[in-house]
Amino acid sequence: MEVKSNYGQTRPQLENESLLVRMQTELKNIIFRVFFLMLKDEEQSITVAALLQTIMFLQYLSLLFYRQLYIIWKNEGVSYELHELFGYLMLTPYFEMLEFSSFASMMYVLIGIILIAIMILLLVGYSNTIKLNTAVSWPVFILKQLFILFSTILYLPTLNLFFEMVNCHENDQNIVVLQAFDQECWNGAHIVHGIVAILGILIFVIFTAIFNLLYFEARPKIKDLLSKQSGRAKTFVYFYLLVMQMSIIILDPKDHTYIIIYIILVGAFISFYKLHIEQPYYNQMMQKVVSIYSTLILWSALLLCFSNYLEDNIFHGTIYAWLVGLPLLALAVFKKQKYHYDLLLMNISKVDDPNQIIKLINYIQTLLTGYQNNQQFNIMLNALIDVHKNTCQIDDCVFKNKKQINLRIIQQKDEDISQRDYNIYLLLGEIYSRTMRKHSTHSKLRINYAFYLLDYLKQRQQALNELIQAETLCPSLDNEFTIFRYKQIIEYEMNAAQNENFGNLDVASELAFQNYMKSFQNKIERATLMHMDFWSQLQEDSPDLGKMNDIGAKINLAIIQVEELWNKMQKMTSNLPKAMRLYAKFIIEVLQDKDYGEELLEKAKFLQIQNSKMKNKSQIQIFNVDDINFESLPTLIVSVQNDKFAQISNLNLSACNLLGYHKTELLNRRINMIIPTIYAKFHDQYIDGFFEKSDASKISKEKFVYLKLKSGYIQPCYLQLKMLQTAEENSQLIVQFRSLRNFKSACYIILDADESIESLSSSCICNIFIDHKVISHKKIFIQEIFPNYNRNDYLNKIGCKIALNLSTELIQNSYYIQYYINDLEDQTQIEFQIQVTEIENEKIGQIFGYVIKLEKVTEIYSQQFTPELLQQLAIPNQSVSSFQFKYFANKALYVGENQDDINSARVDQTVIWEYTSRTSEETQEEKKIVIEDNKIAKPNYAEGIRTLKLFENRIQDLEDIKLDFSEQEEEQHSSVFQRHQDSQEEIEFGQKNNMFRNRKALNSAINNQQIPKIMVYLSWVINILVLAVITLTFTSYFLGLFLFQNFQDSLNLLGYATTRNLECNQIVMNIQNLQMLNLGIWNLTEVEATDYEIQQRTELNESIFTLTQVNKKLMLSDIYINSEIEELHSQRVVNVRINKNSYQKYDLIEATQQIISKALIVRDKQLSQINKEDEDTSFILYNLFNDIVFQLRNETGQYSYGLQSVAEDNALNFFIILIVSGCSFIILLIFILLFLMQINQTKEQILQLFIEIPEKTVKYLYNKSENFISNLQIGEEEEISSEVSDEENDEEKELNKSLKSKRRKKLLKNKNSFFRTQFTLAIFLVSTLIGYFILNYFLNQTTYSNLKQQIPELNITARSGSFYRYVDNSERQLFLNRDDPILLQDAYTSVVNNLQQNYDLDSSLHSEHAKNSEICNSDYYDTFQQIFMMNPCNIFIAIGYSTQEYCEAYASGSIQQGMAVAIARFFENVRYIMTIYDVFYGYPDVNFTAAARGSGVFRNITQNSDNVTNYIYNLNNFKQAQEARVLQSVFIKGAFIYLVDQYIIALKDDISLTQTQLLAIFIVFEVLVFLVYFIGWYPASIRMTRDIWRTKGLIMMIPLNVILKIKSIKEKVGNLVQGTDQ
């Protein structure tokens, strides 16, 4: 198990957080894990990075030369070409040449790729949850490449494509359409496309922002292209590009030029500052690339602004200046080296901004890395040292206090570090320390300090501690990811280093171990309480399986946390007997694993014995840093590593007690702090010499040394040294002190070379009456105390006597003499034995000073002080902060003294208690060990022997037989046949008994971490379900698109057929007009007649052209509607009269083509040839009044019937899809529920195993856990012994007895609690899936039902326009030639019938419209009302059929009253003409004037006496006839053409609306399926698999002997273990 931090693990406080917070935390951890893996791979070269940056700059230029923005340059010739050139780097221009559908498809493709990237991110994040350092090769590679592409060369093209989907403007018709396509905005399907585009922008921006913010190397690495201070600068630049693109789209460049330029310019300035001025990249080449990029962006923005304001006013050719400046600026930036002199010159002590300190340190590190190749860097480093010397105001600065810096040149493994560089490294640490005191809550500062500790000081554990501390400061997202990543990296490196050499810890590791130990005990206590809760729940009369399952889940998690922490502690050090003993007891008492627990106890016993034996040796027996915590003597660990030479890396509390310091005051401080100043001058050289000689004999010898206490006094003691190797293969010194035992009153004085007193021991107060304050206030020479002092006389080993004159001024002024001398008048001097020793630096042979030892010659009895006198001895507190006592042993006297807090030497009294108790405990343990070693082991010869007996035709264990008899009270014996079957099952079961040979084998079988087969089957079913959902949804959606498109095309065919019918009648009308013009019916002048002829021929030509086009479209159409239409178009069913005596059959397409051919001939004939005798004219008129027109009407009707049938069939298709999907999903749901039921049954069966345990056994297990938690809370520990004690034997007997007790059946509660939620959720999800298809069906069915209902109205509307024209043509044909049949019957009869059908058709139109008023499109409804019930003149004007005055004035203003009135007037006119016709026909003697009643004037058209013919020809000139012709040819024709077009458009809009709804539902549904599968099911499957493993793991809560003793449990465990794995 690797060392891992607590980051990302399940924390107790997270259980109380809201669901949203937990989801946010989990999502953040997934993102962090994936980016951690992506940053492990190698990066691209600088060439690739420069190429990508160049392409991005060119894409940026495409925005500056955007559609209408390039006009700002005021040189359209060049700027437009640049606009075209740079446009090819974007995606949109490629699709402008295609249809809008291709553009929309590309947008969805890009969104799909983004969703695929998110899917890969989730998959990798979930699959790599446990083993973070396991890289997933190809998914991570693909995801990384997608991220890189979308955040570089695809960023602006993708963003531009999304924005172009919502880039709308008004066209010339005041319709809002897309800028790049002629597609109406926010109407129909574009609503969905626009919403999807906006969502795509949000997702894409977040997608790229996260990548830019997190994908970087925070550690300063000069050679890494990704190494930079943060990703915020790049993120801002991308945000600037987003705002720039948004401003260009939202704001019109013509109207808001200044705002757009302002946004571009401000963003360019800030980008330049972020990328060039701040220089975020550590790699110089990469920094140059982004500096060039930002410089060119700013240059382009400035010149754009310059061109807008000054071009053509002051200057000309700005765009050429911009082009010339691009390469020059790029070259200048590339060549120029930017030097941050301002950072080096600032006064560090006066800087309040920690970010400035971070910049300074980063820049110094850059200088240190590159000064060998850059002489300027070298000069700047020297200048830095000079500036620091002059500005630093602290005495212990690196470059000021020469006594505290290391004077030697440090040799590292791979490189030589000069003295200057080493001092600069120390300076960096000093800057960090000072700044962190003022800004302790600055997370970025702590992260950088952690990098400093990791890179330069090689202190991994302390760097990890700094990161953990920074994590508590609520860091930003990028800093949080940096903390997460480097915690993993550091812990991985620590694991690798500690695996090579166990047990070697530094101080930070020791502190971490102590914290782990506390956490370890808390987690064990928590797990034990959960066990108690579980056993307590089991003792109830009706155990709740739901609660048992929840408690079991918490138990499993708690045990995992205990095991992880135990493995972590083991990796930190192997010498942990206390923790091992605690863990062993937990395993034995709570987890009931006696074998493994006793194995750990034996190991803990061995470690304890080894530690005890080490303490009995005279030499230092410390092999591990952790050992000093168990050492009673004062012990220090001094580091001699390259980066922390002569620093105290660890010490125990005894050393703190001796020196008077708190532990934190000495950690990572130099050893010179506790050495007298005169020795500290050459102490580093002494350590160097110690390592150079490395003489083991000298090392093992004790040395007499002097220590400098915190109070300022010196303390003589013996010192012993030992070398200790660390994991980095560097040496450390173990320093151990032993106090000096003085049987005589003695004191020590250290003199300088000039014999002035530098230091003295505290015993000087009671011997020579001088304390440390006296020598600290002024310089005192030894002769002032001993006037007769002669150094040369005392340098021998024996020394000689010297007298202390009490009458000297210095002694007389002493405050202490009154307490130690009873009678100053009788006693004038004190004799001492004096001995002087030289202090010599052996390396250079120079004497630095002398040590004087004074011992009293005559004994001076201690004075006895009364309590009153002792109270008077207290010195009043005058102006100092604290009052402390000191004890003088020779006088048995406490003396009070004022001390400043800074120099206080308070000692934690728990130190004395801890070591006293520890010593007593160790003594007792040693005694116990001796007693145990002397014991004679008594072998248990019965161990392992089992008693077997032939019982019921089987060889069985005697204990099993006894157990069977206890179970006979609950169930009867089985039959012989059943026993025979059981014997066969027993043979098969015997193969599984290997798992019960010991608890380890059972644990291995249970926790094999194999995915259960049932989960595999369930996953397959879910995958099939998702695949079926995707297949059916895509099939349903795209089938719907196809069917709707087919229906719309069919509507177009109906429109074409209507147009063909109408144009045929138009051709008939034009030919009739030309024929009448030839006959002289029209009362026109010669000029008017010529114009009229031209007009009619032009209209005829237009009708022929239109008829040709629609006939061609109908002929080329491959849409199948029904068989009747296919027959009309492919079979010869139209009987066409070729001449008066011959007929020939054609299909309708061919017949129409014949009409076109004849019409072309007639168009080119002379007017005089156009008469009823002409074959071509007769061909057209006869056929278009008979069989062809009959079949044309039939075709239109068949289109109507066919469309209704198509609507029914299409709706039926969706009903079939609904039935198929519903049945499929229900079948899959049944399988899912069965598998879920089986999974939950397995879990319930495992929990029901605990019901088989007798109540007394459960109570016994509960008591064991309760006793363990009680002992743990009060701190009791049992003896470590491998032998089974009497108490344990009693417990074993009690357990065996409880197993044979009677088991009472219990009623279980919440048996199906596991299944209910899953059952409900599965049904809900499947119901949702089915609901989608139900909704899809009803939307389609409703639409097709409405279409089916409206088709008859469309058919009538389409038929009306041509029919009314046909009625007028038939009437005129009757006037021209009554002998020719119409509709294959008498012409008069057909005309009369047509008049009646006029009213019927109009009535049907309004009736159908009334039926459809509730369902028809609102736009069409308004159009219908406008035309029929309101003034339609505006419409006629819009479509070019009339003018305002003509429309409003024509037919006495009937048009502006609505076409309902106009059509009624048309009906009355044609009926009136037929009435007059009846009066004239056959009655030549009728008075024309009286019959016409002013409607017409008689003209002799035939120039003969045939009055009837003349009367009938003159009917064409009646006012009613003329009005009817105009009404029909202008207003009625225009109205119905417009209505048919608008109706078809309305129906298409309804279809488009339904398509939009279906598209929206389809997209939402697919996204939900995506989310449910990858965010719901995928983690749920992992959780369910873990739940199965966890539930199986609960079996291990049952003691192995309980499983073996209870047959039913044993069989069920075997079946469950192997059953879930199959």
PDB file of C-alpha atoms in Angstrom, residues 970-1036:
ATOM      1  CA  GLU A 970     -35.293 -27.311  15.604  1.00  0.00           C
ATOM      2  CA  GLU A 971     -35.589 -29.704  12.649  1.00  0.00           C
ATOM      3  CA  GLN A 972     -36.151 -33.441  12.181  1.00  0.00           C
ATOM      4  CA  HIS A 973     -33.779 -35.929  10.681  1.00  0.00           C
ATOM      5  CA  SER A 974     -33.711 -36.169   6.921  1.00  0.00           C
ATOM      6  CA  SER A 975     -34.793 -39.283   4.999  1.00  0.00           C
ATOM      7  CA  VAL A 976     -32.344 -41.877   3.748  1.00  0.00           C
ATOM      8  CA  PHE A 977     -32.628 -40.556   0.216  1.00  0.00           C
ATOM      9  CA  GLN A 978     -32.022 -37.037   1.367  1.00  0.00           C
ATOM     10  CA  ARG A 979     -28.968 -38.173   3.324  1.00  0.00           C
ATOM     11  CA  HIS A 980     -27.636 -39.907   0.264  1.00  0.00           C
ATOM     12  CA  GLN A 981     -28.068 -36.697  -1.704  1.00  0.00           C
ATOM     13  CA  ASP A 982     -26.354 -34.788   1.077  1.00  0.00           C
ATOM     14  CA  SER A 983     -23.422 -37.168   0.906  1.00  0.00           C
ATOM     15  CA  GLN A 984     -22.989 -36.382  -2.789  1.00  0.00           C
ATOM     16  CA  GLU A 985     -23.166 -32.683  -2.038  1.00  0.00           C
ATOM     17  CA  GLU A 986     -20.643 -33.171   0.741  1.00  0.00           C
ATOM     18  CA  ILE A 987     -18.174 -34.659  -1.721  1.00  0.00           C
ATOM     19  CA  GLU A 988     -18.568 -31.610  -3.948  1.00  0.00           C
ATOM     20  CA  PHE A 989     -18.434 -29.310  -0.967  1.00  0.00           C
ATOM     21  CA  GLY A 990     -15.208 -30.923   0.171  1.00  0.00           C
ATOM     22  CA  GLN A 991     -13.464 -29.267  -2.723  1.00  0.00           C
ATOM     23  CA  LYS A 992     -14.301 -25.906  -1.224  1.00  0.00           C
ATOM     24  CA  ASN A 993     -13.060 -26.714   2.268  1.00  0.00           C
ATOM     25  CA  ASN A 994      -9.583 -25.403   1.492  1.00  0.00           C
ATOM     26  CA  MET A 995     -10.842 -21.894   2.118  1.00  0.00           C
ATOM     27  CA  PHE A 996     -11.637 -22.833   5.738  1.00  0.00           C
ATOM     28  CA  ARG A 997      -8.186 -24.131   6.628  1.00  0.00           C
ATOM     29  CA  ASN A 998      -7.353 -20.786   8.231  1.00  0.00           C
ATOM     30  CA  ARG A 999      -8.645 -17.260   8.370  1.00  0.00           C
ATOM     31  CA  LYS A1000      -6.087 -16.020   5.875  1.00  0.00           C
ATOM     32  CA  ALA A1001      -7.296 -18.493   3.246  1.00  0.00           C
ATOM     33  CA  LEU A1002     -10.909 -17.556   3.944  1.00  0.00           C
ATOM     34  CA  ASN A1003     -10.086 -13.867   3.685  1.00  0.00           C
ATOM     35  CA  SER A1004      -8.262 -14.490   0.398  1.00  0.00           C
ATOM     36  CA  ALA A1005     -11.258 -16.368  -0.987  1.00  0.00           C
ATOM     37  CA  ILE A1006     -13.738 -13.711   0.116  1.00  0.00           C
ATOM     38  CA  ASN A1007     -11.766 -10.622  -0.826  1.00  0.00           C
ATOM     39  CA  ASN A1008     -10.511 -11.799  -4.211  1.00  0.00           C
ATOM     40  CA  GLN A1009     -11.738  -8.514  -5.797  1.00  0.00           C
ATOM     41  CA  GLN A1010     -13.132 -10.280  -8.852  1.00  0.00           C
ATOM     42  CA  ILE A1011     -16.115  -8.726 -10.561  1.00  0.00           C
ATOM     43  CA  PRO A1012     -19.093 -10.979  -9.778  1.00  0.00           C
ATOM     44  CA  LYS A1013     -20.694 -12.690 -12.735  1.00  0.00           C
ATOM     45  CA  ILE A1014     -24.061 -11.297 -11.793  1.00  0.00           C
ATOM     46  CA  MET A1015     -22.635  -7.773 -12.155  1.00  0.00           C
ATOM     47  CA  VAL A1016     -21.178  -8.731 -15.520  1.00  0.00           C
ATOM     48  CA  TYR A1017     -24.606  -9.959 -16.650  1.00  0.00           C
ATOM     49  CA  LEU A1018     -26.277  -6.849 -15.278  1.00  0.00           C
ATOM     50  CA  SER A1019     -23.739  -4.644 -17.052  1.00  0.00           C
ATOM     51  CA  TRP A1020     -24.400  -6.467 -20.305  1.00  0.00           C
ATOM     52  CA  VAL A1021     -28.131  -5.965 -19.920  1.00  0.00           C
ATOM     53  CA  ILE A1022     -27.676  -2.274 -19.115  1.00  0.00           C
ATOM     54  CA  ASN A1023     -25.353  -1.882 -22.106  1.00  0.00           C
ATOM     55  CA  ILE A1024     -27.880  -3.619 -24.324  1.00  0.00           C
ATOM     56  CA  LEU A1025     -30.583  -1.361 -22.919  1.00  0.00           C
ATOM     57  CA  VAL A1026     -28.533   1.768 -23.593  1.00  0.00           C
ATOM     58  CA  LEU A1027     -27.640   0.515 -27.069  1.00  0.00           C
ATOM     59  CA  ALA A1028     -31.294  -0.238 -27.751  1.00  0.00           C
ATOM     60  CA  VAL A1029     -32.293   3.198 -26.471  1.00  0.00           C
ATOM     61  CA  ILE A1030     -29.735   4.926 -28.651  1.00  0.00           C
ATOM     62  CA  THR A1031     -30.636   2.804 -31.674  1.00  0.00           C
ATOM     63  CA  LEU A1032     -34.373   3.309 -31.280  1.00  0.00           C
ATOM     64  CA  THR A1033     -34.111   7.011 -30.498  1.00  0.00           C
ATOM     65  CA  PHE A1034     -31.884   7.660 -33.484  1.00  0.00           C
ATOM     66  CA  THR A1035     -34.116   5.482 -35.648  1.00  0.00           C
ATOM     67  CA  SER A1036     -37.225   7.230 -34.426  1.00  0.00           C
TER      68      SER A1036
END
